[in-house]
Every structure is written in structure tokens, then in C-alpha cells.
Amino acid sequence: NTLKLYGIQCIGATPCRPNWMPIRPEEITAWLKGYQASCAGTDKPPIAQWVAVDDRPLLQEQGGFELAGHFVRTKLTIGLTDRLAQRMIDILLDDRGRAPDP
């Protein structure tokens, strides 16, 4: 609902599970695969670009390798900075789903 206040459409969400379970990358990729499958034979556009943002070290969690090139880690005490926001934009704009080399 908060995203709607800023004019951002949310097409779905991953399940809410306890934070201590190191399987967040698996939840993200399962949601992505499920959404992509639901687009087949419909007018729903498939996801072309995506980025995961979290303050947890998702690349080190179970299934984290699948987030490589699509993950931006924030710091719990700082949150999203201009630099990290630009990194997210770079990931979303790159046609290979990977941010260009700096």
C-alpha cells in the first residue's frame, strides 16, 4: 500500500517468514519463476528486469547465487542511499540484467 502512495505498482510479494530462516533467495526466485509461468498465454507482461534489495547478506544464503547481478545490499542502520539507489537503477536499465562494469 505504501508503494501505491508513490505511484508504484506492485505485482506481487514473497511470503512473510521468520527473518532467521536463511532462504530468502529461494523465496525470491520461486516467486519470479511462478510469476513468469503465470504470464504464459496471457496479456500479463513477463518480468524483463528485476532487483532484490535487502539488508541481509542474501548472496550468502541458500540459493543466493541466483541473485548474482540482481542484488543490492543496504545497511540496517542507514537504509537506502543515493549510491545504492543508482546501483538499483543501473541493474534495472542494463539489458542483460547485470549492472555495467564501473
PDB file of N, CA and C in Angstrom:
ATOM      1  N   ASN A   1       0.814  -1.197   0.000  1.00  0.00           N
ATOM      2  CA  ASN A   1       0.000   0.000   0.000  1.00  0.00           C
ATOM      3  C   ASN A   1       0.858   1.261   0.000  1.00  0.00           C
ATOM      4  N   THR A   2       1.992   1.217   0.661  1.00  0.00           N
ATOM      5  CA  THR A   2       2.868   2.384   0.685  1.00  0.00           C
ATOM      6  C   THR A   2       3.379   2.716  -0.706  1.00  0.00           C
ATOM      7  N   LEU A   3       3.705   1.693  -1.495  1.00  0.00           N
ATOM      8  CA  LEU A   3       4.188   1.938  -2.846  1.00  0.00           C
ATOM      9  C   LEU A   3       3.139   2.650  -3.690  1.00  0.00           C
ATOM     10  N   LYS A   4       1.875   2.298  -3.506  1.00  0.00           N
ATOM     11  CA  LYS A   4       0.791   2.939  -4.254  1.00  0.00           C
ATOM     12  C   LYS A   4       0.739   4.439  -3.995  1.00  0.00           C
ATOM     13  N   LEU A   5       1.072   4.847  -2.784  1.00  0.00           N
ATOM     14  CA  LEU A   5       1.084   6.273  -2.450  1.00  0.00           C
ATOM     15  C   LEU A   5       2.074   7.046  -3.319  1.00  0.00           C
ATOM     16  N   TYR A   6       3.090   6.358  -3.804  1.00  0.00           N
ATOM     17  CA  TYR A   6       4.118   6.979  -4.629  1.00  0.00           C
ATOM     18  C   TYR A   6       3.949   6.654  -6.113  1.00  0.00           C
ATOM     19  N   GLY A   7       2.802   6.080  -6.467  1.00  0.00           N
ATOM     20  CA  GLY A   7       2.528   5.771  -7.862  1.00  0.00           C
ATOM     21  C   GLY A   7       3.268   4.569  -8.401  1.00  0.00           C
ATOM     22  N   ILE A   8       3.708   3.681  -7.519  1.00  0.00           N
ATOM     23  CA  ILE A   8       4.444   2.488  -7.926  1.00  0.00           C
ATOM     24  C   ILE A   8       3.523   1.278  -7.833  1.00  0.00           C
ATOM     25  N   GLN A   9       3.425   0.555  -8.938  1.00  0.00           N
ATOM     26  CA  GLN A   9       2.572  -0.633  -8.971  1.00  0.00           C
ATOM     27  C   GLN A   9       3.341  -1.839  -8.426  1.00  0.00           C
ATOM     28  N   CYS A  10       2.719  -2.568  -7.554  1.00  0.00           N
ATOM     29  CA  CYS A  10       3.285  -3.796  -7.013  1.00  0.00           C
ATOM     30  C   CYS A  10       2.514  -4.966  -7.602  1.00  0.00           C
ATOM     31  N   ILE A  11       3.210  -5.894  -8.251  1.00  0.00           N
ATOM     32  CA  ILE A  11       2.530  -7.009  -8.911  1.00  0.00           C
ATOM     33  C   ILE A  11       2.506  -8.273  -8.061  1.00  0.00           C
ATOM     34  N   GLY A  12       3.100  -8.235  -6.882  1.00  0.00           N
ATOM     35  CA  GLY A  12       3.069  -9.397  -6.007  1.00  0.00           C
ATOM     36  C   GLY A  12       4.101  -9.266  -4.904  1.00  0.00           C
ATOM     37  N   ALA A  13       4.146 -10.273  -4.065  1.00  0.00           N
ATOM     38  CA  ALA A  13       5.082 -10.262  -2.943  1.00  0.00           C
ATOM     39  C   ALA A  13       5.449 -11.686  -2.561  1.00  0.00           C
ATOM     40  N   THR A  14       6.617 -11.833  -1.988  1.00  0.00           N
ATOM     41  CA  THR A  14       7.040 -13.133  -1.489  1.00  0.00           C
ATOM     42  C   THR A  14       6.406 -13.365  -0.123  1.00  0.00           C
ATOM     43  N   PRO A  15       6.388 -14.608   0.346  1.00  0.00           N
ATOM     44  CA  PRO A  15       5.776 -14.879   1.645  1.00  0.00           C
ATOM     45  C   PRO A  15       6.546 -14.234   2.793  1.00  0.00           C
ATOM     46  N   CYS A  16       5.837 -13.933   3.856  1.00  0.00           N
ATOM     47  CA  CYS A  16       6.471 -13.405   5.066  1.00  0.00           C
ATOM     48  C   CYS A  16       6.782 -14.567   5.988  1.00  0.00           C
ATOM     49  N   ARG A  17       8.060 -14.808   6.185  1.00  0.00           N
ATOM     50  CA  ARG A  17       8.512 -15.888   7.054  1.00  0.00           C
ATOM     51  C   ARG A  17       9.454 -15.293   8.094  1.00  0.00           C
ATOM     52  N   PRO A  18       9.768 -16.050   9.129  1.00  0.00           N
ATOM     53  CA  PRO A  18      10.693 -15.528  10.143  1.00  0.00           C
ATOM     54  C   PRO A  18      12.021 -15.106   9.518  1.00  0.00           C
ATOM     55  N   ASN A  19      12.571 -13.987   9.977  1.00  0.00           N
ATOM     56  CA  ASN A  19      13.813 -13.453   9.425  1.00  0.00           C
ATOM     57  C   ASN A  19      15.014 -14.372   9.592  1.00  0.00           C
ATOM     58  N   TRP A  20      14.984 -15.246  10.559  1.00  0.00           N
ATOM     59  CA  TRP A  20      16.153 -16.078  10.823  1.00  0.00           C
ATOM     60  C   TRP A  20      16.306 -17.221   9.831  1.00  0.00           C
ATOM     61  N   MET A  21      15.300 -17.458   8.991  1.00  0.00           N
ATOM     62  CA  MET A  21      15.402 -18.543   8.012  1.00  0.00           C
ATOM     63  C   MET A  21      16.217 -18.044   6.810  1.00  0.00           C
ATOM     64  N   PRO A  22      17.419 -18.622   6.575  1.00  0.00           N
ATOM     65  CA  PRO A  22      18.282 -18.119   5.501  1.00  0.00           C
ATOM     66  C   PRO A  22      17.893 -18.652   4.117  1.00  0.00           C
ATOM     67  N   ILE A  23      16.637 -18.487   3.744  1.00  0.00           N
ATOM     68  CA  ILE A  23      16.151 -18.999   2.461  1.00  0.00           C
ATOM     69  C   ILE A  23      15.492 -17.907   1.623  1.00  0.00           C
ATOM     70  N   ARG A  24      15.740 -16.674   1.956  1.00  0.00           N
ATOM     71  CA  ARG A  24      15.107 -15.568   1.232  1.00  0.00           C
ATOM     72  C   ARG A  24      15.381 -15.619  -0.274  1.00  0.00           C
ATOM     73  N   PRO A  25      16.610 -15.911  -0.717  1.00  0.00           N
ATOM     74  CA  PRO A  25      16.845 -16.004  -2.154  1.00  0.00           C
ATOM     75  C   PRO A  25      15.962 -17.054  -2.834  1.00  0.00           C
ATOM     76  N   GLU A  26      15.732 -18.160  -2.173  1.00  0.00           N
ATOM     77  CA  GLU A  26      14.860 -19.198  -2.749  1.00  0.00           C
ATOM     78  C   GLU A  26      13.421 -18.691  -2.859  1.00  0.00           C
ATOM     79  N   GLU A  27      12.972 -17.929  -1.875  1.00  0.00           N
ATOM     80  CA  GLU A  27      11.623 -17.356  -1.924  1.00  0.00           C
ATOM     81  C   GLU A  27      11.500 -16.384  -3.098  1.00  0.00           C
ATOM     82  N   ILE A  28      12.530 -15.577  -3.287  1.00  0.00           N
ATOM     83  CA  ILE A  28      12.512 -14.586  -4.372  1.00  0.00           C
ATOM     84  C   ILE A  28      12.489 -15.278  -5.722  1.00  0.00           C
ATOM     85  N   THR A  29      13.382 -16.235  -5.931  1.00  0.00           N
ATOM     86  CA  THR A  29      13.442 -16.894  -7.239  1.00  0.00           C
ATOM     87  C   THR A  29      12.206 -17.758  -7.491  1.00  0.00           C
ATOM     88  N   ALA A  30      11.640 -18.350  -6.441  1.00  0.00           N
ATOM     89  CA  ALA A  30      10.398 -19.122  -6.618  1.00  0.00           C
ATOM     90  C   ALA A  30       9.259 -18.205  -7.048  1.00  0.00           C
ATOM     91  N   TRP A  31       9.190 -17.013  -6.440  1.00  0.00           N
ATOM     92  CA  TRP A  31       8.150 -16.065  -6.828  1.00  0.00           C
ATOM     93  C   TRP A  31       8.341 -15.636  -8.278  1.00  0.00           C
ATOM     94  N   LEU A  32       9.577 -15.314  -8.652  1.00  0.00           N
ATOM     95  CA  LEU A  32       9.857 -14.894 -10.028  1.00  0.00           C
ATOM     96  C   LEU A  32       9.453 -15.972 -11.035  1.00  0.00           C
ATOM     97  N   LYS A  33       9.848 -17.205 -10.771  1.00  0.00           N
ATOM     98  CA  LYS A  33       9.514 -18.311 -11.679  1.00  0.00           C
ATOM     99  C   LYS A  33       8.012 -18.520 -11.756  1.00  0.00           C
ATOM    100  N   GLY A  34       7.337 -18.436 -10.615  1.00  0.00           N
ATOM    101  CA  GLY A  34       5.880 -18.597 -10.594  1.00  0.00           C
ATOM    102  C   GLY A  34       5.182 -17.499 -11.367  1.00  0.00           C
ATOM    103  N   TYR A  35       5.653 -16.266 -11.212  1.00  0.00           N
ATOM    104  CA  TYR A  35       5.052 -15.147 -11.930  1.00  0.00           C
ATOM    105  C   TYR A  35       5.276 -15.307 -13.427  1.00  0.00           C
ATOM    106  N   GLN A  36       6.505 -15.643 -13.812  1.00  0.00           N
ATOM    107  CA  GLN A  36       6.802 -15.821 -15.235  1.00  0.00           C
ATOM    108  C   GLN A  36       5.910 -16.909 -15.838  1.00  0.00           C
ATOM    109  N   ALA A  37       5.722 -18.003 -15.127  1.00  0.00           N
ATOM    110  CA  ALA A  37       4.869 -19.089 -15.614  1.00  0.00           C
ATOM    111  C   ALA A  37       3.421 -18.624 -15.749  1.00  0.00           C
ATOM    112  N   SER A  38       2.988 -17.762 -14.845  1.00  0.00           N
ATOM    113  CA  SER A  38       1.601 -17.286 -14.892  1.00  0.00           C
ATOM    114  C   SER A  38       1.359 -16.344 -16.069  1.00  0.00           C
ATOM    115  N   CYS A  39       2.412 -15.852 -16.688  1.00  0.00           N
ATOM    116  CA  CYS A  39       2.279 -14.940 -17.831  1.00  0.00           C
ATOM    117  C   CYS A  39       2.002 -15.687 -19.135  1.00  0.00           C
ATOM    118  N   ALA A  40       2.358 -16.963 -19.176  1.00  0.00           N
ATOM    119  CA  ALA A  40       2.193 -17.740 -20.410  1.00  0.00           C
ATOM    120  C   ALA A  40       0.734 -17.746 -20.852  1.00  0.00           C
ATOM    121  N   GLY A  41       0.504 -17.403 -22.111  1.00  0.00           N
ATOM    122  CA  GLY A  41      -0.840 -17.419 -22.667  1.00  0.00           C
ATOM    123  C   GLY A  41      -1.753 -16.310 -22.175  1.00  0.00           C
ATOM    124  N   THR A  42      -1.187 -15.290 -21.541  1.00  0.00           N
ATOM    125  CA  THR A  42      -1.986 -14.160 -21.038  1.00  0.00           C
ATOM    126  C   THR A  42      -1.429 -12.860 -21.602  1.00  0.00           C
ATOM    127  N   ASP A  43      -2.099 -11.783 -21.280  1.00  0.00           N
ATOM    128  CA  ASP A  43      -1.614 -10.456 -21.677  1.00  0.00           C
ATOM    129  C   ASP A  43      -0.661  -9.866 -20.644  1.00  0.00           C
ATOM    130  N   LYS A  44      -0.447 -10.599 -19.530  1.00  0.00           N
ATOM    131  CA  LYS A  44       0.465 -10.097 -18.496  1.00  0.00           C
ATOM    132  C   LYS A  44       1.889 -10.063 -19.049  1.00  0.00           C
ATOM    133  N   PRO A  45       2.566  -8.937 -18.925  1.00  0.00           N
ATOM    134  CA  PRO A  45       3.949  -8.894 -19.416  1.00  0.00           C
ATOM    135  C   PRO A  45       4.880  -9.653 -18.475  1.00  0.00           C
ATOM    136  N   PRO A  46       5.798 -10.434 -19.027  1.00  0.00           N
ATOM    137  CA  PRO A  46       6.771 -11.114 -18.161  1.00  0.00           C
ATOM    138  C   PRO A  46       7.761 -10.097 -17.589  1.00  0.00           C
ATOM    139  N   ILE A  47       8.439 -10.479 -16.553  1.00  0.00           N
ATOM    140  CA  ILE A  47       9.439  -9.609 -15.932  1.00  0.00           C
ATOM    141  C   ILE A  47      10.702  -9.654 -16.788  1.00  0.00           C
ATOM    142  N   ALA A  48      11.145  -8.484 -17.215  1.00  0.00           N
ATOM    143  CA  ALA A  48      12.345  -8.400 -18.035  1.00  0.00           C
ATOM    144  C   ALA A  48      13.563  -8.060 -17.173  1.00  0.00           C
ATOM    145  N   GLN A  49      13.391  -7.221 -16.186  1.00  0.00           N
ATOM    146  CA  GLN A  49      14.479  -6.796 -15.312  1.00  0.00           C
ATOM    147  C   GLN A  49      13.981  -6.808 -13.874  1.00  0.00           C
ATOM    148  N   TRP A  50      14.867  -7.131 -12.948  1.00  0.00           N
ATOM    149  CA  TRP A  50      14.479  -7.116 -11.545  1.00  0.00           C
ATOM    150  C   TRP A  50      15.709  -6.891 -10.677  1.00  0.00           C
ATOM    151  N   VAL A  51      15.429  -6.430  -9.464  1.00  0.00           N
ATOM    152  CA  VAL A  51      16.487  -6.233  -8.480  1.00  0.00           C
ATOM    153  C   VAL A  51      15.919  -6.566  -7.105  1.00  0.00           C
ATOM    154  N   ALA A  52      16.709  -7.256  -6.310  1.00  0.00           N
ATOM    155  CA  ALA A  52      16.349  -7.571  -4.922  1.00  0.00           C
ATOM    156  C   ALA A  52      17.144  -6.625  -4.019  1.00  0.00           C
ATOM    157  N   VAL A  53      16.469  -6.041  -3.030  1.00  0.00           N
ATOM    158  CA  VAL A  53      17.105  -5.104  -2.111  1.00  0.00           C
ATOM    159  C   VAL A  53      16.847  -5.591  -0.694  1.00  0.00           C
ATOM    160  N   ASP A  54      17.900  -5.735   0.078  1.00  0.00           N
ATOM    161  CA  ASP A  54      17.734  -6.228   1.447  1.00  0.00           C
ATOM    162  C   ASP A  54      18.958  -5.838   2.257  1.00  0.00           C
ATOM    163  N   ASP A  55      18.798  -5.813   3.579  1.00  0.00           N
ATOM    164  CA  ASP A  55      19.949  -5.546   4.441  1.00  0.00           C
ATOM    165  C   ASP A  55      20.610  -6.842   4.906  1.00  0.00           C
ATOM    166  N   ARG A  56      20.062  -7.959   4.492  1.00  0.00           N
ATOM    167  CA  ARG A  56      20.667  -9.256   4.821  1.00  0.00           C
ATOM    168  C   ARG A  56      21.658  -9.657   3.725  1.00  0.00           C
ATOM    169  N   PRO A  57      22.644 -10.496   4.067  1.00  0.00           N
ATOM    170  CA  PRO A  57      23.616 -10.941   3.065  1.00  0.00           C
ATOM    171  C   PRO A  57      23.034 -12.062   2.188  1.00  0.00           C
ATOM    172  N   LEU A  58      22.076 -11.719   1.341  1.00  0.00           N
ATOM    173  CA  LEU A  58      21.331 -12.728   0.587  1.00  0.00           C
ATOM    174  C   LEU A  58      22.208 -13.586  -0.315  1.00  0.00           C
ATOM    175  N   LEU A  59      23.296 -13.049  -0.825  1.00  0.00           N
ATOM    176  CA  LEU A  59      24.160 -13.844  -1.699  1.00  0.00           C
ATOM    177  C   LEU A  59      24.795 -15.009  -0.955  1.00  0.00           C
ATOM    178  N   GLN A  60      24.856 -14.915   0.356  1.00  0.00           N
ATOM    179  CA  GLN A  60      25.447 -15.970   1.176  1.00  0.00           C
ATOM    180  C   GLN A  60      24.408 -16.948   1.709  1.00  0.00           C
ATOM    181  N   GLU A  61      23.132 -16.665   1.477  1.00  0.00           N
ATOM    182  CA  GLU A  61      22.076 -17.550   1.953  1.00  0.00           C
ATOM    183  C   GLU A  61      21.798 -18.648   0.920  1.00  0.00           C
ATOM    184  N   GLN A  62      21.009 -19.602   1.316  1.00  0.00           N
ATOM    185  CA  GLN A  62      20.664 -20.731   0.458  1.00  0.00           C
ATOM    186  C   GLN A  62      20.029 -20.222  -0.844  1.00  0.00           C
ATOM    187  N   GLY A  63      20.634 -20.570  -1.985  1.00  0.00           N
ATOM    188  CA  GLY A  63      20.129 -20.132  -3.283  1.00  0.00           C
ATOM    189  C   GLY A  63      20.582 -18.740  -3.677  1.00  0.00           C
ATOM    190  N   GLY A  64      21.466 -18.142  -2.896  1.00  0.00           N
ATOM    191  CA  GLY A  64      21.907 -16.779  -3.148  1.00  0.00           C
ATOM    192  C   GLY A  64      22.595 -16.567  -4.477  1.00  0.00           C
ATOM    193  N   PHE A  65      23.211 -17.608  -5.019  1.00  0.00           N
ATOM    194  CA  PHE A  65      23.900 -17.485  -6.297  1.00  0.00           C
ATOM    195  C   PHE A  65      22.959 -17.044  -7.409  1.00  0.00           C
ATOM    196  N   GLU A  66      21.669 -17.341  -7.272  1.00  0.00           N
ATOM    197  CA  GLU A  66      20.702 -16.961  -8.301  1.00  0.00           C
ATOM    198  C   GLU A  66      20.387 -15.460  -8.283  1.00  0.00           C
ATOM    199  N   LEU A  67      20.815 -14.762  -7.250  1.00  0.00           N
ATOM    200  CA  LEU A  67      20.592 -13.318  -7.171  1.00  0.00           C
ATOM    201  C   LEU A  67      21.788 -12.523  -7.688  1.00  0.00           C
ATOM    202  N   ALA A  68      22.877 -13.202  -8.037  1.00  0.00           N
ATOM    203  CA  ALA A  68      24.081 -12.514  -8.510  1.00  0.00           C
ATOM    204  C   ALA A  68      23.733 -11.612  -9.690  1.00  0.00           C
ATOM    205  N   GLY A  69      24.150 -10.356  -9.595  1.00  0.00           N
ATOM    206  CA  GLY A  69      23.867  -9.385 -10.630  1.00  0.00           C
ATOM    207  C   GLY A  69      22.513  -8.716 -10.486  1.00  0.00           C
ATOM    208  N   HIS A  70      21.744  -9.133  -9.491  1.00  0.00           N
ATOM    209  CA  HIS A  70      20.394  -8.593  -9.265  1.00  0.00           C
ATOM    210  C   HIS A  70      20.186  -8.146  -7.824  1.00  0.00           C
ATOM    211  N   PHE A  71      21.258  -8.052  -7.045  1.00  0.00           N
ATOM    212  CA  PHE A  71      21.100  -7.799  -5.618  1.00  0.00           C
ATOM    213  C   PHE A  71      21.837  -6.545  -5.186  1.00  0.00           C
ATOM    214  N   VAL A  72      21.163  -5.729  -4.380  1.00  0.00           N
ATOM    215  CA  VAL A  72      21.763  -4.552  -3.764  1.00  0.00           C
ATOM    216  C   VAL A  72      21.545  -4.681  -2.260  1.00  0.00           C
ATOM    217  N   ARG A  73      22.645  -4.664  -1.529  1.00  0.00           N
ATOM    218  CA  ARG A  73      22.553  -4.793  -0.068  1.00  0.00           C
ATOM    219  C   ARG A  73      22.625  -3.425   0.596  1.00  0.00           C
ATOM    220  N   THR A  74      21.652  -3.179   1.450  1.00  0.00           N
ATOM    221  CA  THR A  74      21.634  -1.948   2.238  1.00  0.00           C
ATOM    222  C   THR A  74      22.184  -2.253   3.629  1.00  0.00           C
ATOM    223  N   LYS A  75      22.345  -1.223   4.425  1.00  0.00           N
ATOM    224  CA  LYS A  75      22.732  -1.392   5.822  1.00  0.00           C
ATOM    225  C   LYS A  75      21.508  -1.074   6.672  1.00  0.00           C
ATOM    226  N   LEU A  76      21.233  -1.915   7.647  1.00  0.00           N
ATOM    227  CA  LEU A  76      20.079  -1.751   8.515  1.00  0.00           C
ATOM    228  C   LEU A  76      20.045  -0.369   9.166  1.00  0.00           C
ATOM    229  N   THR A  77      21.203   0.115   9.564  1.00  0.00           N
ATOM    230  CA  THR A  77      21.252   1.390  10.290  1.00  0.00           C
ATOM    231  C   THR A  77      21.213   2.625   9.386  1.00  0.00           C
ATOM    232  N   ILE A  78      21.401   2.428   8.073  1.00  0.00           N
ATOM    233  CA  ILE A  78      21.444   3.560   7.149  1.00  0.00           C
ATOM    234  C   ILE A  78      20.280   3.542   6.162  1.00  0.00           C
ATOM    235  N   GLY A  79      19.950   2.374   5.664  1.00  0.00           N
ATOM    236  CA  GLY A  79      18.881   2.262   4.670  1.00  0.00           C
ATOM    237  C   GLY A  79      19.385   2.503   3.265  1.00  0.00           C
ATOM    238  N   LEU A  80      18.497   2.962   2.418  1.00  0.00           N
ATOM    239  CA  LEU A  80      18.811   3.181   1.012  1.00  0.00           C
ATOM    240  C   LEU A  80      19.497   4.534   0.826  1.00  0.00           C
ATOM    241  N   THR A  81      20.659   4.521   0.202  1.00  0.00           N
ATOM    242  CA  THR A  81      21.405   5.748  -0.070  1.00  0.00           C
ATOM    243  C   THR A  81      21.278   6.096  -1.551  1.00  0.00           C
ATOM    244  N   ASP A  82      21.706   7.285  -1.918  1.00  0.00           N
ATOM    245  CA  ASP A  82      21.696   7.684  -3.328  1.00  0.00           C
ATOM    246  C   ASP A  82      22.548   6.737  -4.164  1.00  0.00           C
ATOM    247  N   ARG A  83      23.691   6.350  -3.643  1.00  0.00           N
ATOM    248  CA  ARG A  83      24.601   5.447  -4.371  1.00  0.00           C
ATOM    249  C   ARG A  83      23.955   4.095  -4.613  1.00  0.00           C
ATOM    250  N   LEU A  84      23.300   3.551  -3.596  1.00  0.00           N
ATOM    251  CA  LEU A  84      22.642   2.257  -3.755  1.00  0.00           C
ATOM    252  C   LEU A  84      21.429   2.354  -4.674  1.00  0.00           C
ATOM    253  N   ALA A  85      20.712   3.465  -4.590  1.00  0.00           N
ATOM    254  CA  ALA A  85      19.575   3.674  -5.484  1.00  0.00           C
ATOM    255  C   ALA A  85      20.058   3.718  -6.933  1.00  0.00           C
ATOM    256  N   GLN A  86      21.193   4.352  -7.185  1.00  0.00           N
ATOM    257  CA  GLN A  86      21.744   4.395  -8.540  1.00  0.00           C
ATOM    258  C   GLN A  86      22.156   3.002  -8.993  1.00  0.00           C
ATOM    259  N   ARG A  87      22.696   2.230  -8.096  1.00  0.00           N
ATOM    260  CA  ARG A  87      23.071   0.838  -8.428  1.00  0.00           C
ATOM    261  C   ARG A  87      21.820   0.056  -8.836  1.00  0.00           C
ATOM    262  N   MET A  88      20.718   0.249  -8.128  1.00  0.00           N
ATOM    263  CA  MET A  88      19.460  -0.419  -8.478  1.00  0.00           C
ATOM    264  C   MET A  88      19.010   0.003  -9.876  1.00  0.00           C
ATOM    265  N   ILE A  89      19.088   1.291 -10.154  1.00  0.00           N
ATOM    266  CA  ILE A  89      18.698   1.801 -11.470  1.00  0.00           C
ATOM    267  C   ILE A  89      19.580   1.194 -12.551  1.00  0.00           C
ATOM    268  N   ASP A  90      20.875   1.127 -12.303  1.00  0.00           N
ATOM    269  CA  ASP A  90      21.803   0.545 -13.272  1.00  0.00           C
ATOM    270  C   ASP A  90      21.447  -0.911 -13.579  1.00  0.00           C
ATOM    271  N   ILE A  91      21.117  -1.667 -12.544  1.00  0.00           N
ATOM    272  CA  ILE A  91      20.743  -3.064 -12.734  1.00  0.00           C
ATOM    273  C   ILE A  91      19.467  -3.152 -13.568  1.00  0.00           C
ATOM    274  N   LEU A  92      18.487  -2.329 -13.250  1.00  0.00           N
ATOM    275  CA  LEU A  92      17.210  -2.379 -13.963  1.00  0.00           C
ATOM    276  C   LEU A  92      17.316  -1.914 -15.409  1.00  0.00           C
ATOM    277  N   LEU A  93      18.232  -1.015 -15.709  1.00  0.00           N
ATOM    278  CA  LEU A  93      18.356  -0.489 -17.063  1.00  0.00           C
ATOM    279  C   LEU A  93      19.252  -1.313 -17.972  1.00  0.00           C
ATOM    280  N   ASP A  94      20.113  -2.126 -17.407  1.00  0.00           N
ATOM    281  CA  ASP A  94      21.018  -2.929 -18.223  1.00  0.00           C
ATOM    282  C   ASP A  94      20.247  -4.061 -18.877  1.00  0.00           C
ATOM    283  N   ASP A  95      20.395  -4.241 -20.177  1.00  0.00           N
ATOM    284  CA  ASP A  95      19.596  -5.222 -20.908  1.00  0.00           C
ATOM    285  C   ASP A  95      19.980  -6.671 -20.644  1.00  0.00           C
ATOM    286  N   ARG A  96      21.094  -6.910 -19.979  1.00  0.00           N
ATOM    287  CA  ARG A  96      21.470  -8.274 -19.628  1.00  0.00           C
ATOM    288  C   ARG A  96      21.085  -8.621 -18.192  1.00  0.00           C
ATOM    289  N   GLY A  97      20.484  -7.662 -17.481  1.00  0.00           N
ATOM    290  CA  GLY A  97      20.116  -7.900 -16.099  1.00  0.00           C
ATOM    291  C   GLY A  97      21.277  -7.763 -15.148  1.00  0.00           C
ATOM    292  N   ARG A  98      22.404  -7.285 -15.662  1.00  0.00           N
ATOM    293  CA  ARG A  98      23.585  -7.076 -14.821  1.00  0.00           C
ATOM    294  C   ARG A  98      24.017  -5.630 -14.975  1.00  0.00           C
ATOM    295  N   ALA A  99      24.439  -5.057 -13.900  1.00  0.00           N
ATOM    296  CA  ALA A  99      24.882  -3.657 -13.955  1.00  0.00           C
ATOM    297  C   ALA A  99      26.169  -3.578 -14.773  1.00  0.00           C
ATOM    298  N   PRO A 100      26.326  -2.508 -15.549  1.00  0.00           N
ATOM    299  CA  PRO A 100      27.557  -2.339 -16.305  1.00  0.00           C
ATOM    300  C   PRO A 100      28.755  -2.229 -15.377  1.00  0.00           C
ATOM    301  N   ASP A 101      29.906  -2.636 -15.862  1.00  0.00           N
ATOM    302  CA  ASP A 101      31.110  -2.516 -15.056  1.00  0.00           C
ATOM    303  C   ASP A 101      31.403  -1.043 -14.800  1.00  0.00           C
ATOM    304  N   PRO A 102      31.776  -0.710 -13.556  1.00  0.00           N
ATOM    305  CA  PRO A 102      32.070   0.697 -13.237  1.00  0.00           C
ATOM    306  C   PRO A 102      33.319   1.192 -13.938  1.00  0.00           C
TER     307      PRO A 102
END
